[in-house]
Tab-separated table of C-alpha atoms in Angstrom:
chain	number	residue	atom	x	y	z
A	1	MET	CA	137.127	82.126	85.732
A	2	HIS	CA	140.794	82.080	86.743
A	3	MET	CA	141.840	80.625	83.385
A	4	THR	CA	139.542	82.961	81.514
A	5	LEU	CA	141.139	86.018	83.105
A	6	ILE	CA	144.631	84.798	82.224
A	7	GLN	CA	143.644	84.076	78.629
A	8	THR	CA	141.907	87.415	78.276
A	9	GLU	CA	144.891	89.199	79.780
A	10	ALA	CA	147.262	87.599	77.305
A	11	MET	CA	145.151	88.786	74.398
A	12	ALA	CA	144.028	92.221	75.592
A	13	GLY	CA	145.991	93.250	78.679
A	14	PRO	CA	148.295	95.988	77.329
A	15	TRP	CA	145.528	97.669	75.317
A	16	LEU	CA	143.170	97.674	78.268
A	17	SER	CA	145.856	99.271	80.407
A	18	VAL	CA	146.022	102.155	77.944
A	19	ARG	CA	142.229	102.477	77.987
A	20	PHE	CA	141.892	102.714	81.727
A	21	SER	CA	144.983	104.857	82.262
A	22	ALA	CA	143.126	107.545	80.323
A	23	ILE	CA	140.382	107.497	82.961
A	24	SER	CA	142.854	107.638	85.830
A	25	LEU	CA	144.760	110.536	84.321
A	26	ARG	CA	141.692	112.721	84.105
A	27	SER	CA	140.095	111.758	87.410
A	28	GLU	CA	143.088	112.059	89.719
A	29	GLN	CA	144.448	115.276	88.204
A	30	ARG	CA	141.732	117.150	90.074
A	31	GLN	CA	143.736	118.025	93.196
A	32	HIS	CA	146.785	119.233	91.248
A	33	GLY	CA	144.638	121.694	89.304
A	34	VAL	CA	142.764	122.763	92.422
A	35	ARG	CA	145.987	123.908	94.098
A	36	VAL	CA	146.896	126.121	91.132
A	37	PHE	CA	143.421	127.659	90.973
A	38	GLN	CA	143.361	128.117	94.736
A	39	ALA	CA	146.637	130.030	94.673
A	40	TYR	CA	145.301	132.336	91.950
A	41	PHE	CA	142.001	133.032	93.764
A	42	GLU	CA	143.834	133.633	97.035
A	43	LYS	CA	146.222	136.147	95.481
A	44	ASP	CA	144.179	137.962	92.839
A	45	VAL	CA	140.451	137.516	93.499
A	46	PHE	CA	139.785	137.118	97.221
A	47	HIS	CA	142.871	138.907	98.511
A	48	ASP	CA	140.688	141.137	100.708
A	49	VAL	CA	139.103	138.146	102.497
A	50	PRO	CA	140.996	137.616	105.787
A	51	ASP	CA	140.740	133.813	105.871
A	52	ALA	CA	140.580	133.214	102.117
A	53	GLN	CA	143.201	130.459	102.192
A	54	PHE	CA	141.243	128.502	104.782
A	55	GLN	CA	137.923	128.938	102.993
A	56	LEU	CA	139.318	128.103	99.562
A	57	SER	CA	140.906	124.897	100.839
A	58	PHE	CA	137.436	123.428	101.310
A	59	ALA	CA	136.915	123.373	97.532
A	60	GLY	CA	139.687	120.800	97.186
A	61	THR	CA	138.504	118.906	100.256
A	62	LEU	CA	134.999	118.640	98.806
A	63	ILE	CA	136.377	117.067	95.639
A	64	GLY	CA	138.117	114.369	97.635
A	65	ILE	CA	135.038	113.728	99.756
A	66	MET	CA	132.753	113.492	96.732
A	67	VAL	CA	135.072	111.053	94.974
A	68	ASN	CA	135.246	108.715	97.935
A	69	ILE	CA	131.609	108.723	99.027
A	70	ALA	CA	130.332	108.145	95.487
A	71	GLY	CA	131.329	104.459	95.480
A	72	PRO	CA	127.965	103.078	96.693
A	73	PHE	CA	125.994	105.287	94.290
A	74	PHE	CA	128.210	104.196	91.416
A	75	GLN	CA	127.581	100.574	92.376
A	76	ILE	CA	123.811	101.054	92.297
A	77	LEU	CA	123.949	102.723	88.891
A	78	SER	CA	126.364	100.183	87.400
A	79	ALA	CA	124.052	97.358	88.464
A	80	ARG	CA	121.261	98.853	86.382
A	81	PHE	CA	122.894	100.720	83.497
A	82	ASP	CA	125.749	100.319	81.053
A	83	ILE	CA	128.974	101.655	82.500
A	84	ARG	CA	129.597	103.854	79.446
A	85	LEU	CA	126.367	105.694	80.163
A	86	ILE	CA	127.500	106.275	83.752
A	87	ILE	CA	130.882	107.596	82.596
A	88	ALA	CA	129.168	109.896	80.105
A	89	LEU	CA	126.979	111.252	82.906
A	90	GLY	CA	130.063	111.816	85.052
A	91	VAL	CA	131.855	113.634	82.235
A	92	ILE	CA	128.881	115.949	81.667
A	93	VAL	CA	128.592	116.833	85.365
A	94	MET	CA	132.351	117.287	85.711
A	95	VAL	CA	132.682	119.533	82.658
A	96	LEU	CA	129.592	121.521	83.644
A	97	GLY	CA	131.147	122.103	87.058
A	98	LEU	CA	134.277	123.551	85.446
A	99	GLU	CA	132.319	125.729	83.048
A	100	LEU	CA	130.161	127.147	85.847
A	101	ALA	CA	133.227	127.727	88.024
A	102	ALA	CA	134.341	130.239	85.399
A	103	PHE	CA	131.583	132.573	86.672
A	104	THR	CA	132.786	132.481	90.303
A	105	THR	CA	132.351	135.714	92.242
A	106	GLN	CA	131.999	134.233	95.741
A	107	ILE	CA	133.961	131.476	97.451
A	108	TRP	CA	130.850	129.366	98.005
A	109	HIS	CA	130.381	129.258	94.222
A	110	LEU	CA	133.545	127.125	94.078
A	111	TYR	CA	132.129	124.758	96.698
A	112	LEU	CA	129.157	123.951	94.459
A	113	THR	CA	130.927	123.916	91.090
A	114	GLN	CA	134.568	122.943	91.480
A	115	GLY	CA	133.893	121.062	94.705
A	116	VAL	CA	130.592	119.185	94.509
A	117	MET	CA	129.812	119.045	90.777
A	118	PHE	CA	133.337	118.375	89.543
A	119	GLY	CA	133.903	115.974	92.441
A	120	ILE	CA	130.818	113.892	91.661
A	121	GLY	CA	131.680	113.753	87.968
A	122	ALA	CA	135.292	112.793	88.661
A	123	ALA	CA	134.083	110.154	91.115
A	124	PHE	CA	132.349	108.142	88.402
A	125	LEU	CA	135.526	108.147	86.328
A	126	TYR	CA	137.793	107.315	89.240
A	127	VAL	CA	135.685	104.435	90.551
A	128	THR	CA	135.549	103.047	87.027
A	129	ALA	CA	139.323	103.294	86.753
A	130	VAL	CA	139.881	101.134	89.834
A	131	SER	CA	136.922	98.764	89.535
A	132	VAL	CA	136.931	97.599	85.915
A	133	PRO	CA	140.573	96.525	85.303
A	134	PRO	CA	140.508	93.705	87.921
A	135	GLN	CA	137.845	92.024	85.763
A	136	TRP	CA	140.355	91.719	82.919
A	137	PHE	CA	143.605	91.058	84.767
A	138	ASN	CA	144.736	88.305	87.069
A	139	ARG	CA	148.429	87.393	86.826
A	140	ARG	CA	149.421	90.975	85.947
A	141	ARG	CA	146.627	92.704	87.817
A	142	GLY	CA	149.065	94.780	89.874
A	143	LEU	CA	150.932	96.065	86.825
A	144	GLY	CA	147.653	96.893	85.093
A	145	LEU	CA	146.461	98.941	88.060
A	146	GLY	CA	149.895	100.535	88.345
A	147	ILE	CA	149.658	101.829	84.785
A	148	VAL	CA	146.089	102.979	85.429
A	149	THR	CA	146.888	104.946	88.580
A	150	SER	CA	150.182	106.317	87.250
A	151	GLY	CA	148.107	108.939	85.455
A	152	SER	CA	147.912	110.782	88.764
A	153	GLY	CA	151.664	111.403	88.697
A	154	VAL	CA	151.539	112.513	85.078
A	155	GLY	CA	148.798	114.967	85.973
A	156	GLY	CA	150.834	116.296	88.874
A	157	VAL	CA	153.697	117.161	86.529
A	158	VAL	CA	151.761	118.462	83.518
A	159	LEU	CA	148.478	119.963	84.674
A	160	PRO	CA	149.773	122.786	86.924
A	161	PHE	CA	151.879	124.156	84.061
A	162	ILE	CA	148.920	124.006	81.650
A	163	ILE	CA	146.629	125.806	84.068
A	164	SER	CA	149.253	128.413	84.973
A	165	SER	CA	149.898	129.135	81.302
A	166	LEU	CA	146.191	129.447	80.527
A	167	THR	CA	145.577	131.663	83.539
A	168	ASN	CA	148.399	134.032	82.578
A	169	ARG	CA	147.341	134.210	78.934
A	170	VAL	CA	143.537	134.263	78.964
A	171	GLY	CA	142.536	134.733	82.612
A	172	ILE	CA	140.964	132.466	85.189
A	173	ALA	CA	137.502	132.297	83.594
A	174	TRP	CA	138.726	131.112	80.197
A	175	ALA	CA	141.224	128.792	81.870
A	176	TYR	CA	138.263	126.987	83.431
A	177	ARG	CA	136.363	126.921	80.126
A	178	ILE	CA	139.286	125.610	78.076
A	179	LEU	CA	140.114	122.997	80.700
A	180	GLY	CA	136.500	121.861	80.615
A	181	PHE	CA	136.651	121.363	76.840
A	182	ILE	CA	139.933	119.458	77.193
A	183	TYR	CA	138.322	117.117	79.712
A	184	LEU	CA	135.283	116.712	77.474
A	185	GLY	CA	137.327	115.759	74.413
A	186	MET	CA	139.635	113.323	76.181
A	187	ASN	CA	136.896	111.598	78.141
A	188	ALA	CA	134.729	111.216	75.053
A	189	ILE	CA	137.403	108.764	73.886
A	190	THR	CA	137.213	107.026	77.266
A	191	CYS	CA	133.444	106.586	76.952
A	192	ILE	CA	133.948	104.799	73.644
A	193	LEU	CA	136.777	102.496	74.712
A	194	VAL	CA	135.938	101.411	78.259
A	195	LYS	CA	134.219	98.048	78.630
A	196	GLU	CA	133.267	95.745	81.494
A	197	LYS	CA	134.059	92.059	81.231
A	198	TYR	CA	131.236	91.099	83.588
A	199	PRO	CA	128.467	93.743	83.235
A	200	ARG	CA	126.251	93.473	86.291
A	201	HIS	CA	123.336	95.179	84.589
A	202	LYS	CA	123.124	92.046	82.381
A	203	LYS	CA	122.771	89.722	85.349
A	204	VAL	CA	121.445	86.235	84.510
A	205	LYS	CA	119.184	83.822	86.346
A	206	ALA	CA	118.609	80.087	86.030
A	207	ALA	CA	115.459	78.934	84.222
A	208	ASP	CA	113.446	75.841	85.153
A	209	ASP	CA	115.242	73.763	82.534
A	210	GLY	CA	118.638	74.713	83.948
A	211	GLU	CA	119.592	77.173	81.203
A	212	GLU	CA	120.552	80.740	82.042
A	213	GLN	CA	118.195	83.449	80.869
A	214	PRO	CA	118.500	87.239	80.998
A	215	ALA	CA	117.167	88.725	84.225
A	216	VAL	CA	113.816	90.433	83.701
A	217	THR	CA	113.882	92.662	86.781
A	218	PRO	CA	116.526	95.050	88.098
A	219	PRO	CA	118.603	93.613	90.962
A	220	LYS	CA	117.492	94.402	94.503
A	221	LEU	CA	119.605	96.375	96.934
A	222	ASN	CA	120.713	93.261	98.828
A	223	GLU	CA	121.840	91.795	95.503
A	224	ILE	CA	123.913	94.876	94.728
A	225	PHE	CA	125.492	95.223	98.175
A	226	ASP	CA	126.756	92.100	99.893
A	227	PHE	CA	126.387	93.318	103.455
A	228	SER	CA	127.885	90.089	104.801
A	229	ILE	CA	131.265	91.585	103.973
A	230	LEU	CA	130.972	93.754	107.079
A	231	LYS	CA	131.201	90.558	109.141
A	232	ASP	CA	134.481	89.536	107.516
A	233	LYS	CA	137.157	90.193	110.165
A	234	ILE	CA	140.000	89.907	107.658
A	235	PHE	CA	138.441	92.538	105.427
A	236	LEU	CA	137.705	94.880	108.349
A	237	TRP	CA	141.327	94.540	109.471
A	238	TRP	CA	142.392	95.469	105.933
A	239	VAL	CA	140.175	98.566	106.074
A	240	ILE	CA	141.645	99.708	109.407
A	241	ALA	CA	145.246	99.071	108.352
A	242	SER	CA	144.841	100.931	105.070
A	243	VAL	CA	143.195	103.929	106.754
A	244	VAL	CA	146.047	104.272	109.246
A	245	ALA	CA	148.730	103.868	106.564
A	246	THR	CA	147.210	106.541	104.316
A	247	MET	CA	146.449	109.124	107.013
A	248	GLY	CA	149.864	110.728	106.601
A	249	CYS	CA	150.372	109.978	102.926
A	250	PHE	CA	149.609	113.402	101.465
A	251	THR	CA	151.134	115.570	104.189
A	252	PRO	CA	154.447	116.134	102.327
A	253	PHE	CA	152.558	116.767	99.081
A	254	PHE	CA	150.789	119.686	100.762
A	255	PHE	CA	153.588	121.130	102.877
A	256	LEU	CA	156.889	120.419	101.096
A	257	PRO	CA	156.847	123.672	99.043
A	258	SER	CA	156.287	125.804	102.156
A	259	TYR	CA	158.898	123.701	103.976
A	260	ALA	CA	161.387	124.618	101.265
A	261	SER	CA	160.537	128.313	101.678
A	262	TYR	CA	161.059	127.991	105.437
A	263	HIS	CA	164.634	126.892	104.750
A	264	GLY	CA	165.299	129.840	102.466
A	265	LEU	CA	164.707	128.191	99.088
A	266	SER	CA	162.785	129.925	96.305
A	267	SER	CA	159.217	129.320	95.190
A	268	ASP	CA	160.607	127.833	91.977
A	269	ASP	CA	162.480	125.301	94.084
A	270	GLY	CA	159.235	124.438	95.860
A	271	THR	CA	157.533	123.916	92.503
A	272	ALA	CA	160.401	121.681	91.429
A	273	PHE	CA	159.994	119.550	94.561
A	274	SER	CA	156.279	119.159	93.878
A	275	ALA	CA	156.942	118.177	90.269
A	276	VAL	CA	159.548	115.610	91.324
A	277	LEU	CA	157.170	114.202	93.950
A	278	ALA	CA	154.522	113.755	91.261
A	279	GLY	CA	156.914	112.329	88.670
A	280	SER	CA	158.458	109.886	91.128
A	281	ASN	CA	154.938	109.015	92.212
A	282	CYS	CA	154.061	108.090	88.624
A	283	LEU	CA	157.020	105.741	88.232
A	284	GLY	CA	156.534	104.371	91.736
A	285	ARG	CA	152.955	103.322	91.082
A	286	ILE	CA	153.925	101.354	87.983
A	287	SER	CA	156.826	99.777	89.852
A	288	ALA	CA	154.576	98.861	92.778
A	289	GLY	CA	152.214	97.046	90.432
A	290	TYR	CA	155.046	95.253	88.651
A	291	ILE	CA	156.764	94.182	91.868
A	292	GLY	CA	153.435	93.237	93.454
A	293	ASP	CA	152.759	90.717	90.697
A	294	ARG	CA	156.043	89.005	91.553
A	295	ILE	CA	156.460	89.083	95.315
A	296	GLY	CA	152.817	89.567	96.264
A	297	ARG	CA	150.715	92.735	96.366
A	298	LEU	CA	150.228	92.840	100.119
A	299	ASN	CA	153.951	92.152	100.579
A	300	THR	CA	154.735	95.068	98.281
A	301	LEU	CA	152.432	97.408	100.180
A	302	ILE	CA	154.020	96.433	103.501
A	303	LEU	CA	157.491	97.060	102.082
A	304	ALA	CA	156.448	100.399	100.536
A	305	SER	CA	154.903	101.524	103.842
A	306	PHE	CA	158.082	100.746	105.775
A	307	LEU	CA	160.221	102.549	103.171
A	308	SER	CA	157.912	105.584	103.280
A	309	ALA	CA	158.304	105.700	107.069
A	310	ILE	CA	162.085	105.483	106.679
A	311	ALA	CA	161.987	108.361	104.158
A	312	ALA	CA	160.011	110.523	106.588
A	313	PHE	CA	162.053	109.671	109.683
A	314	GLY	CA	165.474	109.249	108.085
A	315	ILE	CA	165.563	111.796	105.252
A	316	TRP	CA	162.937	114.484	105.833
A	317	THR	CA	164.027	115.068	109.444
A	318	VAL	CA	167.539	116.045	108.283
A	319	ALA	CA	166.565	117.680	104.970
A	320	THR	CA	167.459	121.373	105.188
A	321	ASP	CA	169.119	122.035	101.823
A	322	TYR	CA	168.106	121.656	98.186
A	323	ASN	CA	169.826	118.330	97.518
A	324	THR	CA	168.531	116.581	100.635
A	325	ILE	CA	164.969	117.801	100.160
A	326	MET	CA	165.118	116.681	96.530
A	327	ALA	CA	166.340	113.253	97.644
A	328	PHE	CA	163.381	113.019	100.009
A	329	ALA	CA	160.984	114.000	97.210
A	330	VAL	CA	162.366	111.244	94.960
A	331	VAL	CA	162.317	108.481	97.572
A	332	TYR	CA	159.042	109.412	99.242
A	333	GLY	CA	157.269	109.969	95.940
A	334	ALA	CA	158.312	106.522	94.729
A	335	PHE	CA	156.854	104.576	97.677
A	336	SER	CA	154.218	106.652	99.469
A	337	THR	CA	151.253	106.108	97.143
A	338	ALA	CA	151.695	102.389	96.438
A	339	TYR	CA	148.395	101.817	98.245
A	340	TYR	CA	146.425	103.509	95.482
A	341	THR	CA	147.888	101.086	92.952
A	342	LEU	CA	147.400	97.995	95.089
A	343	VAL	CA	144.128	98.653	96.918
A	344	SER	CA	141.998	97.194	94.142
A	345	PRO	CA	143.900	93.919	93.550
A	346	ILE	CA	144.478	93.345	97.283
A	347	THR	CA	140.791	93.871	97.986
A	348	ALA	CA	139.893	91.433	95.212
A	349	THR	CA	142.309	88.877	96.700
A	350	ILE	CA	140.850	89.232	100.190
A	351	VAL	CA	137.133	89.075	99.351
A	352	GLY	CA	136.969	87.444	95.904
A	353	ILE	CA	135.595	88.815	92.657
A	354	GLU	CA	131.931	88.314	93.634
A	355	LYS	CA	132.130	90.557	96.700
A	356	PHE	CA	134.665	92.902	95.153
A	357	PRO	CA	132.235	95.703	94.089
A	358	THR	CA	130.825	96.017	97.617
A	359	ALA	CA	134.289	95.787	99.170
A	360	LEU	CA	135.649	98.483	96.856
A	361	SER	CA	132.779	100.784	97.821
A	362	VAL	CA	133.628	100.298	101.489
A	363	MET	CA	137.304	100.997	100.783
A	364	MET	CA	136.370	104.194	98.950
A	365	LEU	CA	134.291	105.357	101.909
A	366	SER	CA	137.124	104.591	104.322
A	367	ASN	CA	139.539	106.598	102.155
A	368	THR	CA	137.493	109.679	103.035
A	369	ILE	CA	139.219	109.617	106.416
A	370	SER	CA	142.661	109.948	104.829
A	371	ILE	CA	141.571	113.166	103.114
A	372	VAL	CA	141.632	114.962	106.460
A	373	GLY	CA	145.120	113.624	107.217
A	374	PRO	CA	146.883	116.913	106.348
A	375	ASN	CA	144.305	118.787	108.435
A	376	ILE	CA	145.076	116.565	111.419
A	377	ALA	CA	148.778	117.168	110.871
A	378	SER	CA	148.161	120.933	110.841
A	379	ALA	CA	146.136	120.719	114.055
A	380	ILE	CA	148.995	118.840	115.744
A	381	GLU	CA	151.503	121.376	114.426
A	382	ASN	CA	149.483	124.268	115.857
A	383	ALA	CA	148.992	122.558	119.211
A	384	LEU	CA	152.644	121.690	119.825
A	385	ASP	CA	155.418	124.059	120.786
A	386	ALA	CA	158.086	122.436	118.620
A	387	GLU	CA	160.361	123.245	115.718
A	388	PRO	CA	158.293	124.224	112.658
A	389	TYR	CA	157.372	121.252	110.452
A	390	PHE	CA	158.781	118.724	112.958
A	391	SER	CA	155.306	117.392	113.763
A	392	TYR	CA	154.578	116.946	110.048
A	393	LYS	CA	157.600	114.687	109.726
A	394	MET	CA	156.745	112.658	112.823
A	395	TYR	CA	153.060	112.383	111.893
A	396	THR	CA	153.853	111.131	108.381
A	397	GLY	CA	156.379	108.576	109.565
A	398	ALA	CA	154.215	107.375	112.459
A	399	CYS	CA	151.182	106.771	110.240
A	400	PHE	CA	153.237	104.683	107.830
A	401	ILE	CA	155.073	102.664	110.472
A	402	VAL	CA	151.896	101.826	112.404
A	403	GLY	CA	150.073	101.077	109.160
A	404	ALA	CA	152.900	98.795	108.024
A	405	LEU	CA	152.759	96.860	111.295
A	406	LEU	CA	148.992	96.463	110.980
A	407	LEU	CA	149.391	95.251	107.388
A	408	LEU	CA	152.076	92.795	108.494
A	409	SER	CA	149.789	91.412	111.187
A	410	LEU	CA	147.049	91.089	108.548
A	411	LYS	CA	149.377	89.067	106.349
A	412	ILE	CA	150.358	86.768	109.227
A	413	LYS	CA	146.692	86.283	110.079
A	414	MET	CA	145.883	85.366	106.469
A	415	THR	CA	148.877	83.175	105.638
A	416	HIS	CA	150.229	82.122	109.071
A	417	GLY	CA	153.688	83.115	107.904
A	418	VAL	CA	156.023	86.076	107.423
A	419	PHE	CA	157.750	85.137	104.175
A	420	THR	CA	154.757	83.817	102.218
A	421	LYS	CA	153.712	85.426	98.955
A	422	ILE	CA	150.395	87.227	99.006
């Protein structure tokens, strides 16, 4: 299988990267668009609701939760049906959620449409984006996943401007409708192009004469989920380390614009910082994949985690003017989200390709914890009597430094060395 993956990669690698990057671009853009819509609803629709900001934030949180908890359900469906059918179902649910959100008159309407429906639909696309490429790549698996996940950064730069323009020109309702049609058209192409190398719904069994024959019955639950993975101490250590490292990852993404305003900069400056964070994030994910293929993916993640901690402790703590905050946005954006590029290939390395689907589902579930990272940071900020935003800086840096140390201990446990490639 090792040789087959290398041969396949040589023939089809670049084209497959383009295919799957389309999925990633659409699925991970969700949070960037949510923030623009949330700002509009807060200002122009629910301005008379005292805690509108707090209530509206749950729409974005629900999307993240739906995406991460959908892994096991996706695995069950993909074991029984063609993956293109699953993607098509996800696209329909996602687009329907956007179209129904156009009729929002109460905040809870957004929970059901933009939160639950769009989140479930996006989940099927996102899980596909991170689960299928490892079947086709081996030697350049990191670079392939880097290109796939770089779509998130592209979305962070482009999508807010598209939504803002639509909202100003045609209103919030038609902005939702047009965005839904855009998603429908782009993902229709994805449904046609995406392909599994090892479709599990075509599982084979050995006949009496030794030849393999198509399976006649759907796989059982214990054939879909390899529960023995929960006894793997190395894998469980990987889960814990990744959760800790990502707990503070998105804190600057949420609070950097308001941090800029606190230091007297304009809202346009805050938007510029967010755009630079997203753009640097895009390039950083590709670079993380490329470097990971050369020095080792786990090594790259450890290095990126340490550098993210240094950016939080060494740059953000002294960033009070435009140039310094911009420098932080560039450096932090480049390294902070390397995990989302490398999680899939590292997981495949730790557990092997046979247990990879179950392991990826577990990783997706564990990522749900990181969604509440900014909320935890806010709770700490409110509880402490300290300089504004100081706890955000310390929380972000602490999560990365502790996560990096846990990842380093994982590497030593796996390879019995510090300078080995893995």
